[in-house]
Amino acid sequence: MVSQKVRRIAFLVAGLLTGIFAADSSADDPDNCLLCHQFRGLSRLDPETSRLHLFFADPDYSNHRRGPHARLGCTDCHDRSEVSVIPHKTVSPVDCARACHLANQSGLAREFSHAHVKRMLQESAHTGDVLSKLQFNKGPLLSPDQSNCLYCHDEPIFRDPAKAIPRVRGMPSHVFDRCDVCHKEAAPLDTEYFLRHVASRLVPARPPLELAQVCAVCHSDPLINKSHDMPDTVKSFVRSFHGKAALLGDDTAANCLSCHVSAGDNAHRMLGKSNALSPVNPVRLADSCRSTDCHPGADKSIAATAVHLDLPTAHGSMEYLLAITFIVLTILTFGPSALLVLLELVQIIVGREQHEDHRVRGLARTLLADPGGRERLKRFKPHHRVQHWILTVLFTLLVMTGFPMKFADRAWAEAMVNVFGGLQMARIIHHWAGIFLVVGFMIHMVIVFFVFLSCARERMAEGHTNAYRKAFTSLPMWISPVDVKKTFQLLACLLFLRKERPTFGRFSPAEKFEYLGVFWGTMLLGITGAILWGEQYASHWLGGLFGGRVFNLSTIAHTYEAFLAVIHVGILHIYNVILAPRVFPLSPATITGDTPLDKLVEEHSELVEEVARDLGLMPQEKPNEPA
Amino acid sequence: MNQPDGIPTIHSISASKRWYRRVRKTISRIYATLLMALILYLTLSAVWYLISSLARSSTPEQLTNIPVKMDRALLDTERAAWRGFEVSDNPRTPLAHYHRVDGWIQPDKFNGCTQSGCHAPLPHSKRKEVRAFLNMHATSMHCGVCHMQTEKVPLDVLWYDLANGQPQSSPAILEAYGLLLGTPPKPDDEAALKTLQEKLVRLLNRASIGAGNPPAIQDLADHFSAVRATSEAFTKLLASGREALPKHFRGEYGAKLALATASPRGPMLMHPNTEQAVRAFLDRRDSATGESRKALLDAVHPLKRPKALHCSDCHTTGQSLIDFAKIGYPAARTEALRSPIIVRMIESINAGHEMHLPGFVKPNSP
């Protein structure tokens, strides 16, 4: 939308001095056509063909100089002898290549014509012959007498100058103070026209999304694609990074012309891929990708990145197989966890009473009443809780800034991106949150390493052989065969195949599994994220191994792993720590480290007994098994 | 009675506690059921998404949901129905139309003649000389004004709101123009000037919405709100506003004129008590011919004028069938609509005489 600010500046400075609307707009309407054509309703419906004829021409277009054609009169394009008489004679089709005369500020007329565009098209993939033979799925889109230019063009409009010159938004009004010395009454319109005309040339004539809409008219039409043996390239474009950025309103994203028109060339000379001069010809593609505006310094292998990858139709490709692998892994990992949660809820619904060990409850109560015992029963130490909350914040930020890219075509995606001030800022936040997450992960690993060393030393002091192996398997989050066995016991219990519910130590197998998910996910997301972020470096290091497809593979791995993380956290973890009846409305473990008594008794009775033994409340019956 | 470890037995629990426990358990069960449904729904949605991400391939609506054909169907949809339009700053016009339209004539949701499915939103198509001009009036007038019989002279008409079909006062743009044409308060009457400023800004904002948010009316509103009511700039704005506003009398007021019903007073948006006749006609539209068809149509149009009103019945220097002043048109605008030049032009066009537009008649000059 054209900046109101610019209009306001122009109006306020010169308008108030000279009379805002004193400029004679009829200068651009010498035949007085707008007397009638300003009415939107001036139209008719042909009952035989059902064709709608709109005769409306928005007077604001010329009154407010909204585009480069604003200074043209109607009869510069339409034949005066046909349209100056009422009722109009049969109007001949407009020939966009006809010459018109534009007068400059000093009144000198200059001939102007689009005839050369016609010549350019004849050298391009979109020749007049090709365009005139197009058969659309919905039937003819233009009537036979209309210009083929209408397939791509409507009345050109200037874009918001602030898109190109952000300072325009904050421009002080005195910038235009002296304009009226020369421009007199026309100052408001001239300053606005000048600003828009010049500034709009500094950005692409259309934002990437609108350009894709233009291309989609033909390139997403099933009949045209079939008759020209072409895939739906617009559909695949919007599944790429570039296309998704366009969907999210990023004007800097590469658009169709960025790749398909050589630098410095004209869009009307766009060539087919097979033409050796086309920037997307296999011979020139790498250099097109590596142009200074796009991915300078990247290895030539970057050209093998499939910008037009459409997974559903890429059967058998490496990318397709990787996606299937991730989907299967997601279902296999998320499915069982979800099943356990659902079966837990079934127990509540059917009112199944679990046999409760009153002895453990009594012990837990006693321990919780004692400051020392209570401290030992805290399953999460302060540094764990701090790490958890940092992870929570970073994870939330990563999801909010990353998922709009995954679901770029959903209505909420752009709104969410705009919360962060647009895609550019969302991307920066995503990158930095990712860096902090990886750094946090490394710090956590250092802590784990010292815990491991400490365990190993203890084992050595106790005279164990294979102390390091034993230390490793005694790490709190190690998933032991006992955990696997207990998980099956739990499943059997929840399926009513077993009476006794198994109990666990400090951490349940489900919690250990979640930890493993975070461990694996952070590494995978960190590595693939770094590859995608530093594509120019990565193309050198990994290009030889996978070619440019490393970026496709990284994208698939990153996006599907992120999805797994989100559904696991968003559905199961949120259930476990917030929605589960035993912890609702929020598990205190995340704040104080305390576990609710019921949960302690039911799920962590081994921890209760271990602490009770250590504090002498229970006899030391047997040595602790590794927890 | 307690067990040795202090845990109460079931016998010691009073009836109220048992009742409380039962209620609690029921709530838990309902909660668990809802939770289970939610988790199941989310899980299945996630799995469905995963599978469809590889199985289904479609182009997002933002790219393809734009009107590409200028046909009858377009008239039945509002601009907002096109997702491709909504995501663009400057959406392209429907393909076959070159000029910027930023929207087309919108369906009148309360016009019974078109909503019934009998008549197209642009119903006039016969006489080349006038059909587009007649359709032009469909944006600001209900069919009944010209086509329904009434004895009242001038016609008893009122404005109805296109958003809800309810009667409303005269359109904001006309009211604002009336204010601009009135005698401004004295320069030292700060309170009156401020009141005028507030009224103008409010009316211009409403007028902008009614006209589909054209930038110029909104600009004017912004300017009126940006200056001090007692300043010279405000006085200049009043003068320039008097020239600027008539340029936007284009029949897009967010309201339309309709004949008024007697009791309760409201817009007559279709022939009275004809719902059944309309259904009967629609059922037999294709099969009925000759006299039976005529009978059906007569039943649908009990108030139909034998001959529709003529342009010069209203656009006349003599006794106009519309009392423009009564329905809120300021005198200057009324004069423009009844100017002899306009009337002669209309008569000439209607008679099918070839003519050239006089250059001195400017668009909407008051």
CSV table of N, CA and C in Angstrom, one decimal, chain A residues 419-521:
chain,number,residue,atom,x,y,z
A,419,VAL,N,4.6,-10.6,14.4
A,419,VAL,CA,4.8,-10.3,15.8
A,419,VAL,C,6.3,-10.0,16.1
A,420,PHE,N,7.2,-10.6,15.3
A,420,PHE,CA,8.6,-10.4,15.5
A,420,PHE,C,9.1,-9.2,14.6
A,421,GLY,N,8.2,-8.6,13.9
A,421,GLY,CA,8.7,-7.5,13.1
A,421,GLY,C,9.1,-7.9,11.7
A,422,GLY,N,8.5,-9.0,11.2
A,422,GLY,CA,8.8,-9.5,9.8
A,422,GLY,C,9.7,-10.6,9.8
A,423,LEU,N,9.8,-11.2,8.6
A,423,LEU,CA,10.6,-12.4,8.5
A,423,LEU,C,12.1,-12.2,8.7
A,424,GLN,N,12.6,-11.1,8.3
A,424,GLN,CA,14.0,-10.8,8.5
A,424,GLN,C,14.4,-10.9,10.0
A,425,MET,N,13.6,-10.2,10.8
A,425,MET,CA,13.8,-10.2,12.3
A,425,MET,C,13.6,-11.6,12.9
A,426,ALA,N,12.5,-12.3,12.4
A,426,ALA,CA,12.2,-13.6,12.9
A,426,ALA,C,13.4,-14.6,12.6
A,427,ARG,N,13.9,-14.4,11.4
A,427,ARG,CA,15.1,-15.2,11.0
A,427,ARG,C,16.3,-15.0,12.0
A,428,ILE,N,16.5,-13.7,12.2
A,428,ILE,CA,17.7,-13.4,13.1
A,428,ILE,C,17.4,-14.0,14.5
A,429,ILE,N,16.2,-13.8,15.0
A,429,ILE,CA,15.9,-14.4,16.3
A,429,ILE,C,16.1,-15.9,16.3
A,430,HIS,N,15.6,-16.5,15.2
A,430,HIS,CA,15.7,-18.0,15.1
A,430,HIS,C,17.2,-18.4,15.1
A,431,HIS,N,18.0,-17.7,14.4
A,431,HIS,CA,19.4,-18.1,14.4
A,431,HIS,C,20.1,-17.9,15.7
A,432,TRP,N,19.8,-16.8,16.4
A,432,TRP,CA,20.4,-16.6,17.7
A,432,TRP,C,19.9,-17.5,18.8
A,433,ALA,N,18.6,-17.8,18.7
A,433,ALA,CA,18.1,-18.8,19.7
A,433,ALA,C,18.7,-20.1,19.4
A,434,GLY,N,18.9,-20.5,18.2
A,434,GLY,CA,19.6,-21.7,17.8
A,434,GLY,C,21.0,-21.8,18.4
A,435,ILE,N,21.7,-20.6,18.3
A,435,ILE,CA,23.1,-20.6,18.8
A,435,ILE,C,23.1,-20.8,20.3
A,436,PHE,N,22.2,-20.1,21.0
A,436,PHE,CA,22.1,-20.2,22.4
A,436,PHE,C,21.7,-21.7,22.8
A,437,LEU,N,20.9,-22.3,22.1
A,437,LEU,CA,20.5,-23.6,22.4
A,437,LEU,C,21.7,-24.6,22.2
A,438,VAL,N,22.4,-24.4,21.2
A,438,VAL,CA,23.6,-25.3,21.0
A,438,VAL,C,24.6,-25.0,22.1
A,439,VAL,N,24.8,-23.7,22.4
A,439,VAL,CA,25.8,-23.4,23.5
A,439,VAL,C,25.3,-24.0,24.8
A,440,GLY,N,24.0,-23.9,25.1
A,440,GLY,CA,23.5,-24.5,26.3
A,440,GLY,C,23.6,-26.0,26.3
A,441,PHE,N,23.4,-26.6,25.1
A,441,PHE,CA,23.6,-28.0,25.0
A,441,PHE,C,25.0,-28.4,25.3
A,442,MET,N,26.0,-27.6,24.8
A,442,MET,CA,27.4,-28.0,25.1
A,442,MET,C,27.7,-27.8,26.5
A,443,ILE,N,27.2,-26.8,27.2
A,443,ILE,CA,27.5,-26.6,28.6
A,443,ILE,C,26.9,-27.8,29.4
A,444,HIS,N,25.7,-28.2,29.0
A,444,HIS,CA,25.1,-29.3,29.6
A,444,HIS,C,26.0,-30.6,29.5
A,445,MET,N,26.5,-30.7,28.3
A,445,MET,CA,27.4,-31.9,28.0
A,445,MET,C,28.6,-31.8,28.9
A,446,VAL,N,29.1,-30.6,29.1
A,446,VAL,CA,30.3,-30.5,30.0
A,446,VAL,C,29.9,-30.9,31.4
A,447,ILE,N,28.7,-30.5,31.9
A,447,ILE,CA,28.3,-30.9,33.2
A,447,ILE,C,28.1,-32.4,33.3
A,448,VAL,N,27.5,-33.0,32.2
A,448,VAL,CA,27.3,-34.4,32.2
A,448,VAL,C,28.7,-35.1,32.2
A,449,PHE,N,29.7,-34.5,31.5
A,449,PHE,CA,31.0,-35.2,31.5
A,449,PHE,C,31.6,-35.2,32.9
A,450,PHE,N,31.4,-34.1,33.6
A,450,PHE,CA,32.0,-34.1,35.0
A,450,PHE,C,31.3,-35.1,35.9
A,451,VAL,N,30.0,-35.2,35.7
A,451,VAL,CA,29.2,-36.2,36.5
A,451,VAL,C,29.7,-37.6,36.2
A,452,PHE,N,30.0,-37.8,34.9
A,452,PHE,CA,30.5,-39.1,34.5
A,452,PHE,C,31.9,-39.3,35.1
A,453,LEU,N,32.7,-38.3,35.1
A,453,LEU,CA,34.1,-38.5,35.6
A,453,LEU,C,34.0,-38.8,37.1
A,454,SER,N,33.1,-38.1,37.8
A,454,SER,CA,32.9,-38.3,39.2
A,454,SER,C,32.5,-39.7,39.5
A,455,CYS,N,31.5,-40.2,38.7
A,455,CYS,CA,31.0,-41.6,38.9
A,455,CYS,C,32.1,-42.6,38.6
A,456,ALA,N,32.9,-42.3,37.6
A,456,ALA,CA,34.0,-43.2,37.2
A,456,ALA,C,35.0,-43.3,38.3
A,457,ARG,N,35.3,-42.2,38.9
A,457,ARG,CA,36.3,-42.2,40.1
A,457,ARG,C,35.7,-43.0,41.2
A,458,GLU,N,34.4,-42.8,41.5
A,458,GLU,CA,33.8,-43.6,42.6
A,458,GLU,C,33.9,-45.0,42.3
A,459,ARG,N,33.6,-45.4,41.1
A,459,ARG,CA,33.6,-46.8,40.7
A,459,ARG,C,35.1,-47.4,40.9
A,460,MET,N,36.0,-46.6,40.5
A,460,MET,CA,37.4,-47.0,40.6
A,460,MET,C,37.8,-47.2,42.0
A,461,ALA,N,37.4,-46.2,42.8
A,461,ALA,CA,37.7,-46.3,44.3
A,461,ALA,C,37.0,-47.5,44.9
A,462,GLU,N,35.9,-47.9,44.4
A,462,GLU,CA,35.2,-49.1,44.9
A,462,GLU,C,35.9,-50.4,44.3
A,463,GLY,N,36.8,-50.2,43.4
A,463,GLY,CA,37.5,-51.3,42.9
A,463,GLY,C,36.8,-52.1,41.8
A,464,HIS,N,35.9,-51.4,41.1
A,464,HIS,CA,35.2,-52.0,40.0
A,464,HIS,C,36.1,-52.1,38.8
A,465,THR,N,35.9,-53.2,38.1
A,465,THR,CA,36.6,-53.3,36.8
A,465,THR,C,35.6,-52.6,35.8
A,466,ASN,N,36.1,-52.2,34.7
A,466,ASN,CA,35.3,-51.5,33.7
A,466,ASN,C,34.6,-50.3,34.3
A,467,ALA,N,35.3,-49.5,35.1
A,467,ALA,CA,34.7,-48.4,35.9
A,467,ALA,C,34.1,-47.4,35.0
A,468,TYR,N,34.7,-47.1,33.8
A,468,TYR,CA,34.2,-46.1,32.9
A,468,TYR,C,32.8,-46.6,32.3
A,469,ARG,N,32.8,-47.9,31.9
A,469,ARG,CA,31.6,-48.4,31.3
A,469,ARG,C,30.4,-48.3,32.3
A,470,LYS,N,30.8,-48.7,33.6
A,470,LYS,CA,29.8,-48.8,34.6
A,470,LYS,C,29.4,-47.3,35.0
A,471,ALA,N,30.3,-46.4,35.0
A,471,ALA,CA,30.0,-45.0,35.3
A,471,ALA,C,29.0,-44.5,34.2
A,472,PHE,N,29.3,-44.9,33.0
A,472,PHE,CA,28.4,-44.4,31.9
A,472,PHE,C,27.0,-44.9,32.0
A,473,THR,N,26.9,-46.2,32.3
A,473,THR,CA,25.6,-46.8,32.4
A,473,THR,C,24.9,-46.4,33.7
A,474,SER,N,25.6,-45.8,34.6
A,474,SER,CA,24.9,-45.4,35.8
A,474,SER,C,24.6,-43.9,35.8
A,475,LEU,N,24.8,-43.3,34.7
A,475,LEU,CA,24.4,-41.9,34.5
A,475,LEU,C,22.9,-41.8,34.7
A,476,PRO,N,22.3,-40.8,35.3
A,476,PRO,CA,20.9,-40.8,35.7
A,476,PRO,C,20.0,-41.0,34.5
A,477,MET,N,20.4,-40.5,33.3
A,477,MET,CA,19.5,-40.6,32.2
A,477,MET,C,19.7,-41.8,31.3
A,478,TRP,N,20.6,-42.7,31.7
A,478,TRP,CA,20.9,-43.8,30.9
A,478,TRP,C,19.7,-44.8,30.9
A,479,ILE,N,19.3,-45.2,29.7
A,479,ILE,CA,18.2,-46.1,29.5
A,479,ILE,C,18.7,-47.5,29.6
A,480,SER,N,18.5,-48.2,30.7
A,480,SER,CA,19.0,-49.5,31.0
A,480,SER,C,18.0,-50.6,30.5
A,481,PRO,N,18.5,-51.8,30.4
A,481,PRO,CA,17.5,-52.9,30.0
A,481,PRO,C,16.4,-53.0,31.0
A,482,VAL,N,16.7,-52.6,32.3
A,482,VAL,CA,15.6,-52.7,33.3
A,482,VAL,C,14.5,-51.7,33.0
A,483,ASP,N,14.9,-50.5,32.4
A,483,ASP,CA,13.9,-49.5,32.0
A,483,ASP,C,13.0,-50.0,30.9
A,484,VAL,N,13.6,-50.7,30.0
A,484,VAL,CA,12.9,-51.2,28.9
A,484,VAL,C,11.9,-52.3,29.4
A,485,LYS,N,12.4,-53.1,30.3
A,485,LYS,CA,11.5,-54.2,30.9
A,485,LYS,C,10.4,-53.5,31.6
A,486,LYS,N,10.7,-52.5,32.4
A,486,LYS,CA,9.6,-51.8,33.2
A,486,LYS,C,8.6,-51.1,32.3
A,487,THR,N,9.1,-50.6,31.2
A,487,THR,CA,8.2,-50.0,30.2
A,487,THR,C,7.1,-51.0,29.7
A,488,PHE,N,7.6,-52.1,29.4
A,488,PHE,CA,6.7,-53.2,28.9
A,488,PHE,C,5.8,-53.6,30.0
A,489,GLN,N,6.3,-53.6,31.3
A,489,GLN,CA,5.4,-54.0,32.4
A,489,GLN,C,4.3,-52.9,32.6
A,490,LEU,N,4.7,-51.7,32.4
A,490,LEU,CA,3.8,-50.6,32.5
A,490,LEU,C,2.7,-50.7,31.5
A,491,LEU,N,3.1,-51.0,30.2
A,491,LEU,CA,2.2,-51.2,29.1
A,491,LEU,C,1.2,-52.3,29.4
A,492,ALA,N,1.8,-53.4,30.0
A,492,ALA,CA,0.9,-54.6,30.3
A,492,ALA,C,-0.1,-54.2,31.4
A,493,CYS,N,0.4,-53.4,32.3
A,493,CYS,CA,-0.5,-53.0,33.4
A,493,CYS,C,-1.6,-52.1,32.9
A,494,LEU,N,-1.2,-51.1,32.0
A,494,LEU,CA,-2.2,-50.2,31.5
A,494,LEU,C,-3.2,-50.9,30.5
A,495,LEU,N,-2.8,-52.0,30.0
A,495,LEU,CA,-3.7,-52.8,29.1
A,495,LEU,C,-4.4,-53.9,29.9
A,496,PHE,N,-4.4,-53.7,31.2
A,496,PHE,CA,-5.1,-54.7,32.1
A,496,PHE,C,-4.6,-56.1,32.0
A,497,LEU,N,-3.3,-56.3,31.6
A,497,LEU,CA,-2.8,-57.6,31.5
A,497,LEU,C,-1.9,-57.9,32.7
A,498,ARG,N,-1.7,-56.9,33.6
A,498,ARG,CA,-0.9,-57.1,34.8
A,498,ARG,C,-1.5,-56.2,35.9
A,499,LYS,N,-1.4,-56.7,37.1
A,499,LYS,CA,-2.1,-56.0,38.2
A,499,LYS,C,-1.2,-55.0,38.8
A,500,GLU,N,0.1,-55.4,39.0
A,500,GLU,CA,1.0,-54.5,39.7
A,500,GLU,C,1.6,-53.5,38.7
A,501,ARG,N,1.5,-52.2,39.1
A,501,ARG,CA,2.2,-51.2,38.3
A,501,ARG,C,3.6,-51.1,38.7
A,502,PRO,N,4.5,-51.1,37.7
A,502,PRO,CA,6.0,-51.0,38.1
A,502,PRO,C,6.3,-49.6,38.6
A,503,THR,N,7.2,-49.5,39.5
A,503,THR,CA,7.6,-48.2,40.0
A,503,THR,C,9.1,-47.9,39.5
A,504,PHE,N,9.4,-46.6,39.6
A,504,PHE,CA,10.7,-46.3,39.1
A,504,PHE,C,11.5,-45.5,40.1
A,505,GLY,N,12.8,-45.2,39.7
A,505,GLY,CA,13.7,-44.5,40.6
A,505,GLY,C,13.5,-43.0,40.4
A,506,ARG,N,14.6,-42.3,40.3
A,506,ARG,CA,14.5,-40.8,40.2
A,506,ARG,C,13.8,-40.4,38.9
A,507,PHE,N,14.1,-41.0,37.8
A,507,PHE,CA,13.5,-40.7,36.5
A,507,PHE,C,12.8,-41.9,36.0
A,508,SER,N,11.6,-41.7,35.4
A,508,SER,CA,10.9,-42.8,34.8
A,508,SER,C,11.4,-43.0,33.4
A,509,PRO,N,11.2,-44.1,32.8
A,509,PRO,CA,11.7,-44.4,31.4
A,509,PRO,C,11.2,-43.3,30.4
A,510,ALA,N,9.9,-42.9,30.6
A,510,ALA,CA,9.3,-41.9,29.7
A,510,ALA,C,10.2,-40.6,29.8
A,511,GLU,N,10.6,-40.2,31.0
A,511,GLU,CA,11.4,-39.0,31.1
A,511,GLU,C,12.8,-39.2,30.5
A,512,LYS,N,13.3,-40.4,30.7
A,512,LYS,CA,14.6,-40.7,30.1
A,512,LYS,C,14.5,-40.6,28.5
A,513,PHE,N,13.4,-41.1,28.0
A,513,PHE,CA,13.2,-41.1,26.6
A,513,PHE,C,13.0,-39.7,26.1
A,514,GLU,N,12.3,-38.9,26.8
A,514,GLU,CA,12.2,-37.5,26.4
A,514,GLU,C,13.6,-36.8,26.4
A,515,TYR,N,14.4,-37.1,27.4
A,515,TYR,CA,15.7,-36.5,27.5
A,515,TYR,C,16.5,-36.9,26.3
A,516,LEU,N,16.4,-38.2,25.9
A,516,LEU,CA,17.1,-38.7,24.7
A,516,LEU,C,16.7,-37.9,23.5
A,517,GLY,N,15.3,-37.7,23.4
A,517,GLY,CA,14.8,-36.9,22.3
A,517,GLY,C,15.4,-35.5,22.2
A,518,VAL,N,15.5,-34.9,23.3
A,518,VAL,CA,16.1,-33.5,23.3
A,518,VAL,C,17.6,-33.6,22.9
A,519,PHE,N,18.3,-34.6,23.4
A,519,PHE,CA,19.7,-34.8,23.2
A,519,PHE,C,19.9,-35.0,21.6
A,520,TRP,N,19.2,-35.9,21.1
A,520,TRP,CA,19.3,-36.2,19.7
A,520,TRP,C,18.8,-35.0,18.8
A,521,GLY,N,17.7,-34.5,19.2
A,521,GLY,CA,17.0,-33.4,18.4
A,521,GLY,C,17.9,-32.2,18.4
